[in-house]
């Protein structure tokens, strides 16, 4: 069973890598911050970094930090900044480090201590390996936050979404819902695919984000999603 989180919030996972987890996460952070909440963010493990004067930095973690206007140290937001853009367990071995769930939980609690709502973005998909024995799912269960599934709407997503949804349930992690994020310019039978997932997952998407959607439509969709998340996030 999942732990009890010390703070309201959400853990964001996806059906795959490169399906818009950060894009969606930033919109959720901005929407929640607009309600006056103190929003914390965390990208516990990131694989793929750039050398800067401050040290190695991951673009997704920096993007989340900026969106939340967070004053927390980068090392809290992204405790494991791995250099190579490969699976975290492989990148960690290359860097000579071992990912420790309790270290991540300690930084999570540090951020939670002065946050009203905390968004944690995973790396890769639900079962992305962190070590030879642990997966991203183990981290989500340890943190205890409800899990939001970002579905990259494209060919193959029906299978990927259902498998991930079932694996989330099997882990004991509370499921916050899902968001349909269109990741290609021309997705065949998009409405029919979303309808199929709504039936198979037994819930409508909290939001539907169009291909490279910007502006008021995206803000409205994610503001609505935040409202739905607040009902399950503590």
mmCIF file of C-alpha atoms in Angstrom:
data_model
loop_
_atom_site.group_PDB
_atom_site.id
_atom_site.type_symbol
_atom_site.label_atom_id
_atom_site.label_comp_id
_atom_site.label_asym_id
_atom_site.label_seq_id
_atom_site.Cartn_x
_atom_site.Cartn_y
_atom_site.Cartn_z
ATOM 1 C CA UNK A 1 0.000 0.000 0.000
ATOM 2 C CA UNK A 2 1.013 3.592 -0.572
ATOM 3 C CA UNK A 3 2.422 5.781 2.210
ATOM 4 C CA UNK A 4 0.411 8.740 3.497
ATOM 5 C CA UNK A 5 1.776 11.931 1.980
ATOM 6 C CA UNK A 6 2.614 14.822 4.336
ATOM 7 C CA UNK A 7 1.256 17.314 1.795
ATOM 8 C CA UNK A 8 -1.474 17.629 -0.804
ATOM 9 C CA UNK A 9 -0.303 17.252 -4.363
ATOM 10 C CA UNK A 10 0.150 14.890 -7.275
ATOM 11 C CA UNK A 11 2.739 12.558 -8.781
ATOM 12 C CA UNK A 12 2.814 12.867 -12.584
ATOM 13 C CA UNK A 13 3.672 9.817 -14.644
ATOM 14 C CA UNK A 14 3.180 9.019 -18.319
ATOM 15 C CA UNK A 15 2.572 6.298 -20.838
ATOM 16 C CA UNK A 16 6.121 6.747 -22.143
ATOM 17 C CA UNK A 17 8.934 9.262 -22.339
ATOM 18 C CA UNK A 18 8.518 12.358 -24.537
ATOM 19 C CA UNK A 19 4.730 12.465 -24.188
ATOM 20 C CA UNK A 20 4.418 15.851 -22.500
ATOM 21 C CA UNK A 21 4.696 15.189 -18.755
ATOM 22 C CA UNK A 22 6.654 18.398 -18.196
ATOM 23 C CA UNK A 23 4.399 20.383 -20.532
ATOM 24 C CA UNK A 24 1.357 19.274 -18.554
ATOM 25 C CA UNK A 25 3.103 19.607 -15.185
ATOM 26 C CA UNK A 26 4.101 23.212 -15.825
ATOM 27 C CA UNK A 27 0.527 24.089 -16.751
ATOM 28 C CA UNK A 28 -0.785 22.457 -13.579
ATOM 29 C CA UNK A 29 1.780 24.282 -11.442
ATOM 30 C CA UNK A 30 0.853 27.621 -13.009
ATOM 31 C CA UNK A 31 -2.865 26.942 -12.569
ATOM 32 C CA UNK A 32 -2.453 25.976 -8.925
ATOM 33 C CA UNK A 33 -0.190 28.962 -8.197
ATOM 34 C CA UNK A 34 -2.865 31.229 -9.683
ATOM 35 C CA UNK A 35 -5.200 30.121 -6.860
ATOM 36 C CA UNK A 36 -2.822 31.602 -4.291
ATOM 37 C CA UNK A 37 -1.366 28.310 -3.090
ATOM 38 C CA UNK A 38 2.318 27.885 -2.229
ATOM 39 C CA UNK A 39 3.300 25.364 -4.885
ATOM 40 C CA UNK A 40 6.311 23.095 -4.494
ATOM 41 C CA UNK A 41 7.843 21.109 -7.335
ATOM 42 C CA UNK A 42 10.173 18.167 -7.578
ATOM 43 C CA UNK A 43 11.832 16.167 -10.335
ATOM 44 C CA UNK A 44 13.430 13.534 -8.080
ATOM 45 C CA UNK A 45 15.412 11.779 -10.803
ATOM 46 C CA UNK A 46 16.333 13.263 -14.161
ATOM 47 C CA UNK A 47 18.485 11.634 -16.817
ATOM 48 C CA UNK A 48 20.053 14.042 -19.294
ATOM 49 C CA UNK A 49 21.809 17.166 -18.077
ATOM 50 C CA UNK A 50 23.891 20.125 -19.192
ATOM 51 C CA UNK A 51 27.003 21.434 -17.446
ATOM 52 C CA UNK A 52 26.504 24.951 -16.039
ATOM 53 C CA UNK A 53 28.509 27.217 -13.741
ATOM 54 C CA UNK A 54 26.264 25.991 -10.903
ATOM 55 C CA UNK A 55 26.785 22.309 -11.764
ATOM 56 C CA UNK A 56 24.877 19.784 -13.854
ATOM 57 C CA UNK A 57 21.311 20.842 -14.542
ATOM 58 C CA UNK A 58 18.312 19.167 -16.187
ATOM 59 C CA UNK A 59 16.038 21.266 -18.406
ATOM 60 C CA UNK A 60 12.786 19.746 -17.128
ATOM 61 C CA UNK A 61 13.733 20.367 -13.495
ATOM 62 C CA UNK A 62 14.709 23.953 -14.258
ATOM 63 C CA UNK A 63 11.455 24.499 -16.139
ATOM 64 C CA UNK A 64 9.441 23.276 -13.141
ATOM 65 C CA UNK A 65 11.503 25.426 -10.778
ATOM 66 C CA UNK A 66 10.800 28.534 -12.868
ATOM 67 C CA UNK A 67 7.094 27.753 -13.213
ATOM 68 C CA UNK A 68 6.702 27.493 -9.441
ATOM 69 C CA UNK A 69 9.023 30.455 -8.829
ATOM 70 C CA UNK A 70 10.582 28.134 -6.286
ATOM 71 C CA UNK A 71 13.298 29.324 -3.911
ATOM 72 C CA UNK A 72 14.154 25.789 -2.859
ATOM 73 C CA UNK A 73 17.698 24.651 -3.671
ATOM 74 C CA UNK A 74 18.029 22.934 -7.034
ATOM 75 C CA UNK A 75 19.494 19.925 -5.213
ATOM 76 C CA UNK A 76 16.191 19.500 -3.356
ATOM 77 C CA UNK A 77 14.101 19.801 -6.489
ATOM 78 C CA UNK A 78 16.296 17.408 -8.470
ATOM 79 C CA UNK A 79 18.387 15.327 -6.029
ATOM 80 C CA UNK A 80 19.622 12.964 -8.741
ATOM 81 C CA UNK A 81 20.675 14.925 -11.819
ATOM 82 C CA UNK A 82 22.177 12.241 -14.044
ATOM 83 C CA UNK A 83 24.235 13.265 -17.018
ATOM 84 C CA UNK A 84 23.305 10.770 -19.729
ATOM 85 C CA UNK A 85 19.820 10.767 -21.365
ATOM 86 C CA UNK A 86 19.212 7.048 -20.860
ATOM 87 C CA UNK A 87 17.196 4.954 -18.409
ATOM 88 C CA UNK A 88 17.821 6.264 -14.872
ATOM 89 C CA UNK A 89 19.329 3.031 -13.566
ATOM 90 C CA UNK A 90 21.836 2.992 -16.421
ATOM 91 C CA UNK A 91 22.597 6.715 -16.132
ATOM 92 C CA UNK A 92 23.155 6.292 -12.377
ATOM 93 C CA UNK A 93 25.633 3.474 -12.956
ATOM 94 C CA UNK A 94 27.521 5.620 -15.469
ATOM 95 C CA UNK A 95 27.720 8.421 -12.879
ATOM 96 C CA UNK A 96 28.698 6.010 -10.117
ATOM 97 C CA UNK A 97 25.720 6.740 -7.870
ATOM 98 C CA UNK A 98 22.951 4.640 -6.351
ATOM 99 C CA UNK A 99 19.454 6.102 -6.206
ATOM 100 C CA UNK A 100 18.172 5.949 -2.621
ATOM 101 C CA UNK A 101 14.407 6.226 -2.016
ATOM 102 C CA UNK A 102 14.865 7.480 1.537
ATOM 103 C CA UNK A 103 17.127 10.309 0.381
ATOM 104 C CA UNK A 104 14.431 11.304 -2.118
ATOM 105 C CA UNK A 105 11.748 11.085 0.561
ATOM 106 C CA UNK A 106 13.779 13.342 2.871
ATOM 107 C CA UNK A 107 14.049 16.045 0.184
ATOM 108 C CA UNK A 108 10.341 15.589 -0.567
ATOM 109 C CA UNK A 109 9.529 16.298 3.078
ATOM 110 C CA UNK A 110 11.816 19.343 3.056
ATOM 111 C CA UNK A 111 9.864 20.845 0.169
ATOM 112 C CA UNK A 112 6.516 19.750 1.606
ATOM 113 C CA UNK A 113 7.247 21.574 4.868
ATOM 114 C CA UNK A 114 6.553 24.992 3.330
ATOM 115 C CA UNK A 115 4.277 24.058 0.431
ATOM 116 C CA UNK A 116 0.487 23.932 0.286
ATOM 117 C CA UNK A 117 0.543 21.691 -2.783
ATOM 118 C CA UNK A 118 3.413 19.739 -4.300
ATOM 119 C CA UNK A 119 3.807 18.391 -7.829
ATOM 120 C CA UNK A 120 6.336 15.614 -8.380
ATOM 121 C CA UNK A 121 7.195 14.672 -11.942
ATOM 122 C CA UNK A 122 8.527 11.193 -12.610
ATOM 123 C CA UNK A 123 11.025 10.240 -15.295
ATOM 124 C CA UNK A 124 9.968 8.068 -18.208
ATOM 125 C CA UNK A 125 7.017 5.792 -17.542
ATOM 126 C CA UNK A 126 5.542 4.107 -14.481
ATOM 127 C CA UNK A 127 7.968 1.176 -14.483
ATOM 128 C CA UNK A 128 11.103 3.052 -15.555
ATOM 129 C CA UNK A 129 13.941 1.398 -13.564
ATOM 130 C CA UNK A 130 15.714 3.436 -10.877
ATOM 131 C CA UNK A 131 18.041 0.651 -9.750
ATOM 132 C CA UNK A 132 18.341 -3.025 -10.568
ATOM 133 C CA UNK A 133 15.552 -3.650 -8.056
ATOM 134 C CA UNK A 134 13.485 -0.440 -7.900
ATOM 135 C CA UNK A 135 11.239 1.346 -10.385
ATOM 136 C CA UNK A 136 9.620 4.772 -10.603
ATOM 137 C CA UNK A 137 6.475 3.156 -9.224
ATOM 138 C CA UNK A 138 8.283 2.372 -5.957
ATOM 139 C CA UNK A 139 9.123 6.059 -5.560
ATOM 140 C CA UNK A 140 5.526 7.111 -6.203
ATOM 141 C CA UNK A 141 4.245 4.632 -3.620
ATOM 142 C CA UNK A 142 6.831 5.836 -1.072
ATOM 143 C CA UNK A 143 5.816 9.481 -1.514
ATOM 144 C CA UNK A 144 2.148 8.642 -1.136
ATOM 145 C CA UNK A 145 0.763 11.204 -3.559
ATOM 146 C CA UNK A 146 -2.150 10.449 -5.892
ATOM 147 C CA UNK A 147 -0.840 9.586 -9.353
ATOM 148 C CA UNK A 148 -1.861 11.437 -12.497
ATOM 149 C CA UNK A 149 -1.343 9.620 -15.793
ATOM 150 C CA UNK A 150 -0.461 11.724 -18.832
ATOM 151 C CA UNK A 151 -1.453 9.801 -21.933
ATOM 152 C CA UNK A 152 0.415 10.771 -25.073
ATOM 153 C CA UNK A 153 -2.363 10.520 -27.646
ATOM 154 C CA UNK A 154 -0.881 8.741 -30.653
ATOM 155 C CA UNK A 155 -0.938 5.334 -32.296
ATOM 156 C CA UNK A 156 -0.425 2.683 -29.616
ATOM 157 C CA UNK A 157 -1.594 4.792 -26.689
ATOM 158 C CA UNK A 158 -4.656 2.653 -25.951
ATOM 159 C CA UNK A 159 -2.496 -0.322 -25.040
ATOM 160 C CA UNK A 160 0.116 1.746 -23.184
ATOM 161 C CA UNK A 161 -2.495 3.655 -21.176
ATOM 162 C CA UNK A 162 -4.399 0.565 -20.076
ATOM 163 C CA UNK A 163 -1.261 -1.321 -19.064
ATOM 164 C CA UNK A 164 -0.002 1.652 -17.067
ATOM 165 C CA UNK A 165 -3.390 2.231 -15.421
ATOM 166 C CA UNK A 166 -3.583 -1.422 -14.363
ATOM 167 C CA UNK A 167 -0.010 -1.373 -13.040
ATOM 168 C CA UNK A 168 -0.787 1.759 -11.028
ATOM 169 C CA UNK A 169 -3.775 0.023 -9.449
ATOM 170 C CA UNK A 170 -1.733 -3.095 -8.673
ATOM 171 C CA UNK A 171 0.854 -0.994 -6.838
ATOM 172 C CA UNK A 172 -1.722 0.326 -4.383
ATOM 173 C CA UNK A 173 -1.009 3.940 -5.331
ATOM 174 C CA UNK A 174 -4.113 6.173 -5.378
ATOM 175 C CA UNK A 175 -5.011 7.174 -8.934
ATOM 176 C CA UNK A 176 -5.852 10.837 -9.458
ATOM 177 C CA UNK A 177 -7.031 10.430 -13.045
ATOM 178 C CA UNK A 178 -5.592 10.987 -16.502
ATOM 179 C CA UNK A 179 -4.981 13.731 -19.022
ATOM 180 C CA UNK A 180 -5.149 13.291 -22.784
ATOM 181 C CA UNK A 181 -2.197 15.139 -24.305
ATOM 182 C CA UNK A 182 -2.115 15.152 -28.092
ATOM 183 C CA UNK A 183 1.492 14.660 -29.187
ATOM 184 C CA UNK A 184 1.177 14.629 -32.966
ATOM 185 C CA UNK A 185 -0.284 16.982 -35.535
ATOM 186 C CA UNK A 186 -2.665 14.427 -37.051
ATOM 187 C CA UNK A 187 -3.913 11.678 -34.736
ATOM 188 C CA UNK A 188 -6.357 9.390 -36.509
ATOM 189 C CA UNK A 189 -9.774 9.082 -34.844
ATOM 190 C CA UNK A 190 -8.700 11.105 -31.809
ATOM 191 C CA UNK A 191 -12.208 11.465 -30.372
ATOM 192 C CA UNK A 192 -12.841 7.748 -30.711
ATOM 193 C CA UNK A 193 -9.551 6.953 -28.966
ATOM 194 C CA UNK A 194 -10.355 9.258 -26.038
ATOM 195 C CA UNK A 195 -13.857 7.764 -25.788
ATOM 196 C CA UNK A 196 -12.345 4.268 -25.750
ATOM 197 C CA UNK A 197 -9.938 5.157 -22.943
ATOM 198 C CA UNK A 198 -12.706 6.850 -20.961
ATOM 199 C CA UNK A 199 -14.631 3.569 -21.015
ATOM 200 C CA UNK A 200 -11.638 1.285 -20.453
ATOM 201 C CA UNK A 201 -10.216 3.382 -17.602
ATOM 202 C CA UNK A 202 -13.710 4.018 -16.238
ATOM 203 C CA UNK A 203 -13.246 7.795 -16.017
ATOM 204 C CA UNK A 204 -13.232 10.805 -18.305
ATOM 205 C CA UNK A 205 -9.927 12.689 -18.764
ATOM 206 C CA UNK A 206 -9.381 15.579 -16.362
ATOM 207 C CA UNK A 207 -8.231 17.606 -19.366
ATOM 208 C CA UNK A 208 -7.676 17.310 -23.068
ATOM 209 C CA UNK A 209 -4.682 19.239 -24.388
ATOM 210 C CA UNK A 210 -4.507 19.822 -28.138
ATOM 211 C CA UNK A 211 -1.405 19.555 -30.300
ATOM 212 C CA UNK A 212 0.938 22.354 -29.155
ATOM 213 C CA UNK A 213 -2.054 24.106 -27.627
ATOM 214 C CA UNK A 214 -1.256 27.492 -26.128
ATOM 215 C CA UNK A 215 -3.096 30.409 -24.609
ATOM 216 C CA UNK A 216 -6.515 30.560 -23.019
ATOM 217 C CA UNK A 217 -7.713 27.119 -24.114
ATOM 218 C CA UNK A 218 -4.750 25.362 -22.489
ATOM 219 C CA UNK A 219 -4.999 27.462 -19.324
ATOM 220 C CA UNK A 220 -8.708 26.734 -19.003
ATOM 221 C CA UNK A 221 -8.231 22.995 -19.509
ATOM 222 C CA UNK A 222 -5.501 22.744 -16.890
ATOM 223 C CA UNK A 223 -7.324 25.003 -14.430
ATOM 224 C CA UNK A 224 -10.231 22.588 -14.680
ATOM 225 C CA UNK A 225 -7.850 19.665 -14.162
ATOM 226 C CA UNK A 226 -6.417 21.299 -11.031
ATOM 227 C CA UNK A 227 -9.921 21.622 -9.642
ATOM 228 C CA UNK A 228 -10.409 17.897 -10.153
ATOM 229 C CA UNK A 229 -7.030 17.051 -8.608
ATOM 230 C CA UNK A 230 -7.815 19.038 -5.480
ATOM 231 C CA UNK A 231 -10.627 16.583 -4.756
ATOM 232 C CA UNK A 232 -8.216 13.642 -4.533
ATOM 233 C CA UNK A 233 -4.900 15.129 -3.466
ATOM 234 C CA UNK A 234 -5.010 14.728 0.309
#
